[in-house]
Coordinates of C-alpha atoms in Angstrom, one line a residue:
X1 CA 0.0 0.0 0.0
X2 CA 1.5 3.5 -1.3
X3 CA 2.4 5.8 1.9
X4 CA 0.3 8.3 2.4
X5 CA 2.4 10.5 5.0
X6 CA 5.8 10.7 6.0
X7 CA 7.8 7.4 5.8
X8 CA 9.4 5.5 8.8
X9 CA 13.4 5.3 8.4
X10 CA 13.4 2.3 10.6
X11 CA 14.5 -0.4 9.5
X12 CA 11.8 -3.6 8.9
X13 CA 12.0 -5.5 12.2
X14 CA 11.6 -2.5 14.6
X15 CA 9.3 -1.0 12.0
X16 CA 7.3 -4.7 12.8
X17 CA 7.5 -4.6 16.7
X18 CA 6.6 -0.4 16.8
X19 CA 10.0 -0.3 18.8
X20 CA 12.5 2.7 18.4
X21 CA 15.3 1.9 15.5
X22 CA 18.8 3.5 15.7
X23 CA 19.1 3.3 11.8
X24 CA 23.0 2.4 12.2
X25 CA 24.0 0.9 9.0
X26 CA 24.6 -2.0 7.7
X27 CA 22.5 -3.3 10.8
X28 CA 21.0 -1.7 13.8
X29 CA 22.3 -2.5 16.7
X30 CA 19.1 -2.8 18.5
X31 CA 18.7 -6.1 16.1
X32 CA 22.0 -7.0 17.1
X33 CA 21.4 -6.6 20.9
X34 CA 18.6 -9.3 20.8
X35 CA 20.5 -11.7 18.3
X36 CA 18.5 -10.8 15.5
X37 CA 19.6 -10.2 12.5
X38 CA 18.8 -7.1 11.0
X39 CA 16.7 -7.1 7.6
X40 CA 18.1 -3.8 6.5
X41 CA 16.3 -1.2 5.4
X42 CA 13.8 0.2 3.0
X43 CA 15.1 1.9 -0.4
X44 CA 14.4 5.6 -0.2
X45 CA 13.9 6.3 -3.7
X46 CA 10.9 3.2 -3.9
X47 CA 8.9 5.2 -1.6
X48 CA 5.9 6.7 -3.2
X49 CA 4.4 9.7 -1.1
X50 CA 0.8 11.0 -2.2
X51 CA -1.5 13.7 -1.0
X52 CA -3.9 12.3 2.2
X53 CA -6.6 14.6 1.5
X54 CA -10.6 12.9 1.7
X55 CA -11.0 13.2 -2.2
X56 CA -8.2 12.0 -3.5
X57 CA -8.1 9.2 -1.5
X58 CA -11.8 8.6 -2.7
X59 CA -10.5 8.6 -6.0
X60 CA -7.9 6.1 -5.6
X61 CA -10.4 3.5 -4.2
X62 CA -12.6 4.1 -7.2
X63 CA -9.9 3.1 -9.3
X64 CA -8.7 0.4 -7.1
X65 CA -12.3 -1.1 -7.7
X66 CA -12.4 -0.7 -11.5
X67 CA -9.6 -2.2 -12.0
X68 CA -10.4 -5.4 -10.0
X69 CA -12.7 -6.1 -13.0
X70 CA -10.2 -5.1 -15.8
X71 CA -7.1 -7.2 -14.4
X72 CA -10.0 -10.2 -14.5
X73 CA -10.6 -9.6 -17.8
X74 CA -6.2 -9.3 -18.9
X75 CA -4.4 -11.7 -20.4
X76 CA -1.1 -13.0 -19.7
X77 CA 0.6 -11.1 -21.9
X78 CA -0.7 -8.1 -20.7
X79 CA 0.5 -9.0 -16.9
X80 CA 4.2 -10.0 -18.9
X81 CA 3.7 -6.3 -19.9
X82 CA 2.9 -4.7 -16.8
X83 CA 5.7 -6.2 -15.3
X84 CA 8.6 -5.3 -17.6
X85 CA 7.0 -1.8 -17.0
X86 CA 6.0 -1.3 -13.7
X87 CA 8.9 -3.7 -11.6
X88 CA 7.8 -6.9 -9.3
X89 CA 4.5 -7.7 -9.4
X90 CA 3.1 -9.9 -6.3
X91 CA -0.3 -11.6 -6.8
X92 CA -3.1 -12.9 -4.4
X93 CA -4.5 -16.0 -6.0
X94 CA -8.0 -17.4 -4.4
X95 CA -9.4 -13.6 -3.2
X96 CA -11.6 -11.9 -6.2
X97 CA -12.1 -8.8 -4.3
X98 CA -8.8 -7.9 -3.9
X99 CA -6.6 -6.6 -6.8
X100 CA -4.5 -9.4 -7.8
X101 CA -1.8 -7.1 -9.1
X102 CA 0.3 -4.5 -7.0
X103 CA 3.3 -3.0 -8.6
X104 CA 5.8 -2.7 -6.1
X105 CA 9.0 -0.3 -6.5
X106 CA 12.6 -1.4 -6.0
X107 CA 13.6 -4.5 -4.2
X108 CA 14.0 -3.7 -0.1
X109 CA 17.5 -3.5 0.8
X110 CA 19.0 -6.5 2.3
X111 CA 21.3 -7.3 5.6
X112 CA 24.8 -8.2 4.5
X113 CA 24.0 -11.9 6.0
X114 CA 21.6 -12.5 3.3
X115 CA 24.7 -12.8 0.8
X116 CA 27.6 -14.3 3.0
X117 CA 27.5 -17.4 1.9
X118 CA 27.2 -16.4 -2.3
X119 CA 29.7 -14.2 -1.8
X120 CA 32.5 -16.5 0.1
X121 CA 31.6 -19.3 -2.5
X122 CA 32.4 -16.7 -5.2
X123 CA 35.9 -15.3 -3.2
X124 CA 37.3 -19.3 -3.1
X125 CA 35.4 -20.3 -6.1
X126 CA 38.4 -22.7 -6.8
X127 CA 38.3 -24.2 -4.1
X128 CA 35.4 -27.1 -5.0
X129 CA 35.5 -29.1 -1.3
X130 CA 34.4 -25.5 0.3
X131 CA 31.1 -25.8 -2.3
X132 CA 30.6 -29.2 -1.7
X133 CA 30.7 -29.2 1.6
X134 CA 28.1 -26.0 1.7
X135 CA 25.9 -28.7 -0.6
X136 CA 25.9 -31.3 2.2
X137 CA 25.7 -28.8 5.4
X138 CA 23.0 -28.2 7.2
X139 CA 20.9 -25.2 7.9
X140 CA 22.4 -22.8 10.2
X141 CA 24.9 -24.9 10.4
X142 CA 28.9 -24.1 12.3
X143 CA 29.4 -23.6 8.0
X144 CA 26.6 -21.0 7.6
X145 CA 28.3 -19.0 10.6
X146 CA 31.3 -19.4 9.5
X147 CA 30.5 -17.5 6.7
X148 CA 28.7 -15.0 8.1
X149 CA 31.8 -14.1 10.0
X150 CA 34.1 -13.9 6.7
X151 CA 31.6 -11.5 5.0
X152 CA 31.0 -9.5 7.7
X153 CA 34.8 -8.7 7.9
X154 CA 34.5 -8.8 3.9
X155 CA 31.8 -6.0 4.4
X156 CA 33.8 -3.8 6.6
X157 CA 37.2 -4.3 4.9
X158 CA 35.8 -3.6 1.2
X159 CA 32.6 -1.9 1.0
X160 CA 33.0 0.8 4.0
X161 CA 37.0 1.2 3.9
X162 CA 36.3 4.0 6.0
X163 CA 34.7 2.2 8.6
X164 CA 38.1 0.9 10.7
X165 CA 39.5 4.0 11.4
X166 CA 36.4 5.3 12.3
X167 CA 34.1 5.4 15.8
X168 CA 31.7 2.7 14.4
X169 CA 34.7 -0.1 14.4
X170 CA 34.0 -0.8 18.2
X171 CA 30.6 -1.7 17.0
X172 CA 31.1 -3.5 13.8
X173 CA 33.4 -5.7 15.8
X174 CA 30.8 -6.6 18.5
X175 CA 28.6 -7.7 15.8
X176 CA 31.3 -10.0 14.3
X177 CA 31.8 -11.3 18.0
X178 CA 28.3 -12.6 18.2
X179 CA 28.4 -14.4 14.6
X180 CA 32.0 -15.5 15.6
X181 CA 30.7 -16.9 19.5
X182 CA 27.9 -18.1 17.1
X183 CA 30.2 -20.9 15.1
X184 CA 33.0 -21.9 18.0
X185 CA 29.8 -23.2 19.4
X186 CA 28.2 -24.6 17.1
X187 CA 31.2 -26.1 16.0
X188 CA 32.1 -27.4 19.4
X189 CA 28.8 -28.9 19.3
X190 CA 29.3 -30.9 16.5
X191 CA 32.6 -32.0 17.5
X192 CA 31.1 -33.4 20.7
X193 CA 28.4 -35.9 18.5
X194 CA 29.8 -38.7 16.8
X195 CA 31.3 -38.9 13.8
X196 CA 31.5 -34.6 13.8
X197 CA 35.1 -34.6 13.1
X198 CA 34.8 -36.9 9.6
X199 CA 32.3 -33.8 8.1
X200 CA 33.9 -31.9 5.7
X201 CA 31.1 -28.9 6.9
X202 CA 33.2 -28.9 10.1
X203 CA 36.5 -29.0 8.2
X204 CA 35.3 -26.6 6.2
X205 CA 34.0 -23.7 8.9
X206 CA 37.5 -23.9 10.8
X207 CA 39.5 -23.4 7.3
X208 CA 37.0 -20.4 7.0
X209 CA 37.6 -19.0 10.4
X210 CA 41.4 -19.1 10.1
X211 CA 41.5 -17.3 6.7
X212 CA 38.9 -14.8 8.0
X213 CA 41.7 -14.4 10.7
X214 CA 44.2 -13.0 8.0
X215 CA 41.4 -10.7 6.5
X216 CA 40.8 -9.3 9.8
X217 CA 45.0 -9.0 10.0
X218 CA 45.0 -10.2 13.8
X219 CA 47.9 -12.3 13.6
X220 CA 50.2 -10.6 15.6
X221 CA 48.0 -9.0 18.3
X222 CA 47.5 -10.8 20.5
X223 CA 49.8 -12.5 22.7
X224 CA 50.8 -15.8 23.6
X225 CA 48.5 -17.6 21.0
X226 CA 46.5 -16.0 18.8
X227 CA 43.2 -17.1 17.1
X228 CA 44.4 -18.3 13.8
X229 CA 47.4 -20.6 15.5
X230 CA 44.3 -21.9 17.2
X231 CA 42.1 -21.9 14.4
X232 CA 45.4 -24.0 12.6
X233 CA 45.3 -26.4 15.9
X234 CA 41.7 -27.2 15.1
X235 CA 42.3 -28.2 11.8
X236 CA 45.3 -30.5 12.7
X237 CA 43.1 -32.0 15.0
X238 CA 40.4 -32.8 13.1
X239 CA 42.7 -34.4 10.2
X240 CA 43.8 -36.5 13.5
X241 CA 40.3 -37.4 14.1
X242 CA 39.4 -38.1 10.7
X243 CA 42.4 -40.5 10.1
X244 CA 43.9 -41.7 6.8
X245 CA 40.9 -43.3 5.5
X246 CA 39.6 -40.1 3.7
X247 CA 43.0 -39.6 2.2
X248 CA 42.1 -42.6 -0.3
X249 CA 39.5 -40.9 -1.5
X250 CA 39.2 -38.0 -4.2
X251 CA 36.6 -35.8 -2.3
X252 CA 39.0 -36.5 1.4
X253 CA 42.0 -35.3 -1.1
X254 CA 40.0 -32.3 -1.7
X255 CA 39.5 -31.4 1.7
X256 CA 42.9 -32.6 2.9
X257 CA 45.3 -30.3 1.0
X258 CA 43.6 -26.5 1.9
X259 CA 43.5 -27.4 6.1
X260 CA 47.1 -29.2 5.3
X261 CA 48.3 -26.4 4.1
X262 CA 47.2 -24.1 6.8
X263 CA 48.8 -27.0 9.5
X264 CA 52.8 -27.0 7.8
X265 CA 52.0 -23.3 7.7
X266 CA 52.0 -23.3 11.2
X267 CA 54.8 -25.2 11.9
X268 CA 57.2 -22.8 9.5
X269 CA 55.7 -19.8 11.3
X270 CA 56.3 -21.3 14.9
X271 CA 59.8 -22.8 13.7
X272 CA 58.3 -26.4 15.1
X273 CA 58.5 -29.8 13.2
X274 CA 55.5 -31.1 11.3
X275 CA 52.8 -33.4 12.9
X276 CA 54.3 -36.6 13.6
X277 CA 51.3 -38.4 11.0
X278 CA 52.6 -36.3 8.0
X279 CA 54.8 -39.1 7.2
X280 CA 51.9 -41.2 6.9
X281 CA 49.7 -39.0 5.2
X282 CA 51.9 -37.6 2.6
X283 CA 53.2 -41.7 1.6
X284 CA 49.3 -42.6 0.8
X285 CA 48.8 -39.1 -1.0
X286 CA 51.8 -40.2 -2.9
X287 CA 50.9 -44.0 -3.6
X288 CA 47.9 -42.6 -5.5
X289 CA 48.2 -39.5 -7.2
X290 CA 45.5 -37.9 -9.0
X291 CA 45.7 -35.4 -11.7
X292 CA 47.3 -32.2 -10.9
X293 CA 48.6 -33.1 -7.4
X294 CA 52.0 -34.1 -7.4
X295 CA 53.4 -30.2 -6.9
X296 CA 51.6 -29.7 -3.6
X297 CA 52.4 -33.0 -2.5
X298 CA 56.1 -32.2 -3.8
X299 CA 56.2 -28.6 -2.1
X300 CA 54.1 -30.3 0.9
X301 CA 56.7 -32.8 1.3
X302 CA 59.8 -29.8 1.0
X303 CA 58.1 -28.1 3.4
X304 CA 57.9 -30.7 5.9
X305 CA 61.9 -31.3 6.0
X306 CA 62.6 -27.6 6.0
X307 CA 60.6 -28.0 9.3
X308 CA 62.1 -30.7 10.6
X309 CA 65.5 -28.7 10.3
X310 CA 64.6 -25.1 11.3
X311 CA 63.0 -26.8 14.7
X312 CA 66.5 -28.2 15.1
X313 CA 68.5 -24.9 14.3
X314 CA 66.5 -22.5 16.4
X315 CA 66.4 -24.6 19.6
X316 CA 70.0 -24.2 19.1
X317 CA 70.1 -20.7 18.7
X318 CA 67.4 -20.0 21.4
X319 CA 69.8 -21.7 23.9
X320 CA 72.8 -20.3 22.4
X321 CA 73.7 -24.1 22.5
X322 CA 77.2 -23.8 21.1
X323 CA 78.7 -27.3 21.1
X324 CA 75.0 -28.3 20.4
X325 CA 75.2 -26.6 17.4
X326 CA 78.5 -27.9 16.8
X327 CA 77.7 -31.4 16.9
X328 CA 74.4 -31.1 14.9
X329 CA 75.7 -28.7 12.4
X330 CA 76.6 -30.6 9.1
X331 CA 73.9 -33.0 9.7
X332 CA 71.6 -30.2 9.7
X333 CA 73.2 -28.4 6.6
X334 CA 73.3 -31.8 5.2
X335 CA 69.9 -32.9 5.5
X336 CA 68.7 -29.2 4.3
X337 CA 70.8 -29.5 0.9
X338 CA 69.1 -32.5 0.7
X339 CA 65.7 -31.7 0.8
X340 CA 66.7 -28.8 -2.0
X341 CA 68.4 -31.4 -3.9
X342 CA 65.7 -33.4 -3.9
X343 CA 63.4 -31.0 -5.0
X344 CA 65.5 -29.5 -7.8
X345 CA 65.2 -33.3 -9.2
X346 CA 61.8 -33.1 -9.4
X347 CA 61.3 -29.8 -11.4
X348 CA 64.1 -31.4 -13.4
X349 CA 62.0 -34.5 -14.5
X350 CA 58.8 -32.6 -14.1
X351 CA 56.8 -32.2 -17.5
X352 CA 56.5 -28.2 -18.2
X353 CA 53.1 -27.1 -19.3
X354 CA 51.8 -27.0 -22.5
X355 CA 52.8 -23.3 -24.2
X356 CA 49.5 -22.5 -25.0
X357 CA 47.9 -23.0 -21.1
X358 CA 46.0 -20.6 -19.3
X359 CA 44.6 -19.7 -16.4
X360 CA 41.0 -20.3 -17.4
X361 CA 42.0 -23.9 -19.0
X362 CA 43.9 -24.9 -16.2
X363 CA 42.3 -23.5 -12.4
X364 CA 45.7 -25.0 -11.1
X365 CA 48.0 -22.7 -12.4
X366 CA 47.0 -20.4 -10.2
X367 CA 47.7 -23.0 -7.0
X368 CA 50.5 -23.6 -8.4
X369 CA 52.0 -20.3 -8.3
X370 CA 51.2 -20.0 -5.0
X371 CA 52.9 -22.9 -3.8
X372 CA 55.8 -21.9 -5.4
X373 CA 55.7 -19.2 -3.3
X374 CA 55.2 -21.1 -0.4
X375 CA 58.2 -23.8 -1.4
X376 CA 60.3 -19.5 -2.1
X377 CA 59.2 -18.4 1.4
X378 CA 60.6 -21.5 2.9
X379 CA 63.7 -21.7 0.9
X380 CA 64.1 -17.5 2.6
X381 CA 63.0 -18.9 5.8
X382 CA 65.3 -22.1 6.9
X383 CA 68.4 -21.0 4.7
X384 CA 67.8 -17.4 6.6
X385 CA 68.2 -19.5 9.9
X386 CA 70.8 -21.7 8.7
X387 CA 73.1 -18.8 7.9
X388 CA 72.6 -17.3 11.9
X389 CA 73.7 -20.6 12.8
X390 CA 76.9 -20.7 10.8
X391 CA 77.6 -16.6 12.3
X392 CA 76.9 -18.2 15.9
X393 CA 79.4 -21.2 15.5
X394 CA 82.0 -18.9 13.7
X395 CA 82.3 -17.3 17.9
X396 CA 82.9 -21.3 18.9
X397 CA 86.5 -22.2 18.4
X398 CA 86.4 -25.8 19.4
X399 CA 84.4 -26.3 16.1
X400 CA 85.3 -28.8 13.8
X401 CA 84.2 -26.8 10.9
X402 CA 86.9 -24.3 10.0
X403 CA 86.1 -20.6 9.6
X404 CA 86.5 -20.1 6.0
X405 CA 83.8 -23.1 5.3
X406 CA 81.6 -21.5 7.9
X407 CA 81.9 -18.6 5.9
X408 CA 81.5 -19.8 2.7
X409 CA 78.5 -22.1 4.0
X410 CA 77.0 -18.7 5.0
X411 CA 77.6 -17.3 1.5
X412 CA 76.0 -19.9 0.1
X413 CA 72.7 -19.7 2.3
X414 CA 72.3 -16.2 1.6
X415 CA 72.7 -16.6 -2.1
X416 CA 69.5 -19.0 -1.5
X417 CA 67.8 -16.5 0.3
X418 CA 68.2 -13.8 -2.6
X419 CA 67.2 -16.1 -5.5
X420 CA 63.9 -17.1 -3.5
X421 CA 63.3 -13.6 -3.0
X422 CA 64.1 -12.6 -6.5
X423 CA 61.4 -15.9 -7.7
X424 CA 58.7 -14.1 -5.4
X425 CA 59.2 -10.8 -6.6
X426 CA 59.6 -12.0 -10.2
X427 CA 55.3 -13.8 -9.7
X428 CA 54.3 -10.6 -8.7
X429 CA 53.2 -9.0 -12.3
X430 CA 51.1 -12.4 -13.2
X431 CA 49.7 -12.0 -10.0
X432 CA 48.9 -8.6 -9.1
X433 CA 47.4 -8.2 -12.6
X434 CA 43.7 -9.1 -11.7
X435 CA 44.0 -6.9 -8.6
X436 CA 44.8 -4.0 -10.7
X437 CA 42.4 -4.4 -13.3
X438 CA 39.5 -4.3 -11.7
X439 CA 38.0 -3.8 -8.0
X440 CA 37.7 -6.8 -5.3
X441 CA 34.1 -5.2 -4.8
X442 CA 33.2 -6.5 -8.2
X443 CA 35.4 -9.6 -8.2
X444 CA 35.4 -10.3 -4.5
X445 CA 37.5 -14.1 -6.4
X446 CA 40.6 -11.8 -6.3
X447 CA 40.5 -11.5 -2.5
X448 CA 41.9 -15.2 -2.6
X449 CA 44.9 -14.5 -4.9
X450 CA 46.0 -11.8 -2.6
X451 CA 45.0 -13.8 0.4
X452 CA 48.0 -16.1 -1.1
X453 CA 50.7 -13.6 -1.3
X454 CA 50.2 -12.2 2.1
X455 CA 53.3 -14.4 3.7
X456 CA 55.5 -14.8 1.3
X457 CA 55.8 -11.4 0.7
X458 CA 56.2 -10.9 4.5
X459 CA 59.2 -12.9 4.4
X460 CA 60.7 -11.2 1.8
X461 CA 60.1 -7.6 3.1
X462 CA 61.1 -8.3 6.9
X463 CA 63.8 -10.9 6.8
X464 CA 67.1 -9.2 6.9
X465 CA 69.3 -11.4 4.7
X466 CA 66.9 -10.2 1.4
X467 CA 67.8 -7.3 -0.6
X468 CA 66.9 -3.6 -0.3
X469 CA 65.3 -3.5 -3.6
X470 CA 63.1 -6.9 -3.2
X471 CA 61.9 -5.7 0.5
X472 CA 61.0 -2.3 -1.2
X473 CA 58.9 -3.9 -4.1
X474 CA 57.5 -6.2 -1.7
X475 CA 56.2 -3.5 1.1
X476 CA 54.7 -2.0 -1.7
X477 CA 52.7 -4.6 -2.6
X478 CA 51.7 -5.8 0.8
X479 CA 50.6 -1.7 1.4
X480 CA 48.9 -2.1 -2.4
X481 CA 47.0 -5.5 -0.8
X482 CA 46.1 -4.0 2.7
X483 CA 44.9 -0.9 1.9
X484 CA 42.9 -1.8 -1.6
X485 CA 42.1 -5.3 -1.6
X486 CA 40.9 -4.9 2.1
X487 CA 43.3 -8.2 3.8
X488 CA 44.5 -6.3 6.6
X489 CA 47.3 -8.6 7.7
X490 CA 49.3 -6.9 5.2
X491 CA 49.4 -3.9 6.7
X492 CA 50.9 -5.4 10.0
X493 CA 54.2 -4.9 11.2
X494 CA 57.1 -7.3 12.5
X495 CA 54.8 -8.3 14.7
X496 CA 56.1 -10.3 18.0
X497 CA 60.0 -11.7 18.6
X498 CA 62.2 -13.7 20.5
X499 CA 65.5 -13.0 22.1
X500 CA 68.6 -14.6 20.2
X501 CA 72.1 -14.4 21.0
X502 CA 74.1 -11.6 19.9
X503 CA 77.0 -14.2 18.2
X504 CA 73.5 -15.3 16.4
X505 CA 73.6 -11.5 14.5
X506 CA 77.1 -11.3 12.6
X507 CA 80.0 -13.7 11.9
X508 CA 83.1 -13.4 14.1
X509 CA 84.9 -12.3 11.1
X510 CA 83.1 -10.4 8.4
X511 CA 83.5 -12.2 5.0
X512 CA 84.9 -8.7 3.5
X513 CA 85.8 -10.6 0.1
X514 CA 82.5 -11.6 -1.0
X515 CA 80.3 -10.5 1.7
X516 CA 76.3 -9.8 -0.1
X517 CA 76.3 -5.9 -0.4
X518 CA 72.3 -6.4 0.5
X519 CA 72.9 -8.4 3.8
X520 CA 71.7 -5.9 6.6
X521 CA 72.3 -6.1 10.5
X522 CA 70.0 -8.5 11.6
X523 CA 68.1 -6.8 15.2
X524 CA 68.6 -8.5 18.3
X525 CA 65.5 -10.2 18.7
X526 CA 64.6 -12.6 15.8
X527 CA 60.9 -11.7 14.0
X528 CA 57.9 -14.0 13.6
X529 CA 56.5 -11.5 10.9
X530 CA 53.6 -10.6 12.6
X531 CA 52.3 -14.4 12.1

């Protein structure tokens, strides 16, 4: 029915319980109080206002009434007509004294929840076990909360830029508490009943809720843990729980590799060794390969040795353990030489893509270059480490190693660091290309491709042994992803660190012959890049 004074700016629900509305946008927080969630609010320029006086609302009815007969009368194709004309037409059927057309203006506008979950299948539309696990889930599900959380951090980071620095943040972030409270517990829940860890919903929600945790950019903040190491926990957990039997399988492949990948991401991050079942789980991957896999499996594999010795290294550093270090040290260099070795085989044998591919042909060229990264950012990380071990045993004199192999051990580490951080820089132009071209607000898909640069780019603009130029191309970048795409963990800083020893920093003897001109002064305490 038209208006026929002046409009409520209220939005639907409090318009519906007569209660007072405080018209906050994108949801009122009176809504929000009460755990409702807010419908949104009606479109201004749909409203229709029209003069209240007696006769013309005596000659509205007349018309009403004459045109109950007419519309009685209409064919089909005249109501086809009335609608490309006159908008949305909603009719009564079974009632012949009311009219059974009413044009209505513009659609209502519509709470952000109503989209979250087309718009986080369209920002990891690669990733097929996230859409069929949404096919399987149920209704209001830990899944459908889940997403509710991602968007609503989607919503503030992208659509109202504006909105973190302003005095609605405080509020925005309550709201994102409740839909966050919202899925731990219903994902507890599910946990609790049988079988809850072998869904793929569940899986699925906690993979969600860590990369919504790199959106948000809270790595860093808070202090011991913070919620994406625990998000990352989760997921290792529930691969425990869920076994090797779903490995055998193409859709338990599917789900495997994306938590996976979050789990070894952890454990270079934290400078700990790999679950003690990735053995396990990476020999059946590798008994049955399917199409496409054998890079991640080959990085995932890489990844897990690098871990295995950066564990090693630091624990020696953080105890400035120097006959430790001593003992361990060309086993450790040994076994890292390996694992490149090893690796460099397999891109040696490996069958190089038809010239003609593309990204729209093949969806996993665009995994691929991010695990490349990921394989760079490792390379930077445990060769980075490696070289403070060699400064730190170059102060021990009862080494066995002389000094000018320490040195030229060290050489050789940072010459792996730079050619790591030169193969990151050098993927940047393929893959900032669709964020440049056009907005995440249209293409909310690119969100995931930045998503993917986020750490490696970290490592090469905060580790010290990388060059001036690569960590200035690489800041830019990360300022280019924070402040545009909306992922906000690429605008953090170093982030937290731990003390090392100062024989840790620099050599005993600086290696003036062929010293790397980019190799700065490492700080005293040792970075965890804000992750």
């Amino acid at each position: 029915m038209p208006n026929t004074g002046r409009p409520s700016l209220d939005c639907h629900l409090c318009r519906q319980r007569r209660v007072k509305c405080d018209l906050a946008r994108p949801a009122c927080q009176r809504c929000t109080k009460y755990g409702a969630v807010c419908p949104g609010y009606r479109d201004q320029q749909a409203l229709v206002f029209r003069n209240a006086d007696p006769s013309t609302l005596k000659r509205r009815h007349g018309k009403k009434r004459n045109a109950v007969g007419a519309s009685a009368a209409s064919s089909s194709s005249e109501a086809s007509a009335a609608a490309e004309t006159s908008g949305v037409l909603v009719t009564r059927p079974g009632f012949v004294d009311a009219p059974p057309l009413m044009t209505l203006g513009r659609q209502v506008t519509e709470h952000w929840t109503a989209q979250s979950v087309p718009l986080l299948l369209d920002v990891y539309s690669t990733m097929d076990f996230l859409r069929a696990a949404y096919a399987t889930a149920s209704r209001g599900g830990p899944l459908l909360w889940a997403a509710h959380v991602f968007a609503g951090t989607y919503v503030t980071n992208v659509r109202y830029p504006t909105e973190v620095a302003c005095a609605r943040r405080a509020e925005s972030r309550r709201e994102l508490a409740v839909y966050m409270g919202k899925a731990l517990r219903a994902v507890n829940r599910a946990l609790a009943a049988p079988g809850g860890a072998c869904r793929d919903d569940i899986l699925a929600a906690v993979w969600v809720l860590a990369n919504h945790e790199v959106l948000a950019g809270t790595l860093g903040r808070q202090q011991p843990v913070n919620a994406w190491q625990l998000h990352a926990r989760g997921l290792y957990v529930i691969l425990q729980a869920r076994g090797s039997a779903p490995l055998r399988t193409a859709a338990g492949r599917t789900a495997f590799w994306p938590a996976f990948n979050i789990v070894q991401l952890q454990a270079l991050i934290l400078n700990t060794a790999c679950p003690a079942e990735t053995d396990e789980w990476l020999g059946i991957c590798e008994s049955g390969l399917f199409e496409g896999e054998e890079l991640t499996l080959r990085i995932a594999q890489y990844v897990a040795r690098v871990c295995d010795v950066q564990s090693r290294v630091m624990r020696h550093l953080r105890g400035a353990d120097f006959r430790g270090a001593s003992d361990d040290y060309l086993d450790l260099r040994q076994a890292l030489l390996d694992a490149d070795e090893t690796f460099a085989e397999y891109l040696r044998n490996a069958v190089p893509p038809a010239p003609e591919a593309c990204c729209h042909q093949h969806p996993n060229k665009t995994m691929d270059v991010y695990m490349r990264n990921v394989r760079c950012a490792a390379v930077i990380r445990s060769h980075h480490q490696m070289q403070m071990l060699c400064n730190l045993l170059t102060h021990y004199a009862p080494c066995p190693v002389s000094l000018d192999e320490l040195l030229a051990h060290r050489r050789s580490s940072l010459q792996r660091v730079n050619e790591s951080a030169q193969a990151v820089i050098d993927s940047l132009p393929a893959a900032m290309a669709p964020l440049m071209r056009t907005t995440v607000l249209k293409s909310p898909h690119v969100l995931f491709d930045a998503m993917k640069l986020v750490f490696p780019l970290f490592l090469v603009a905060h580790v010290p042994s990388t060059p001036q130029e690569h960590k200035d191309v690489a800041l830019r970048a990360l300022v280019f992803i924070g402040k545009e795409v909306g992922i906000r963990q690429a605008l953090m800083g170093d982030g937290p660190t731990m003390p090392l020893p100062a024989e840790a920093r620099v050599p005993f003897t600086m290696d003036l012959m062929a010293e790397p001109p980019w190799v700065s002064t490492p700080p005293r305490d040792y970075t965890v890049l804000g992750f």
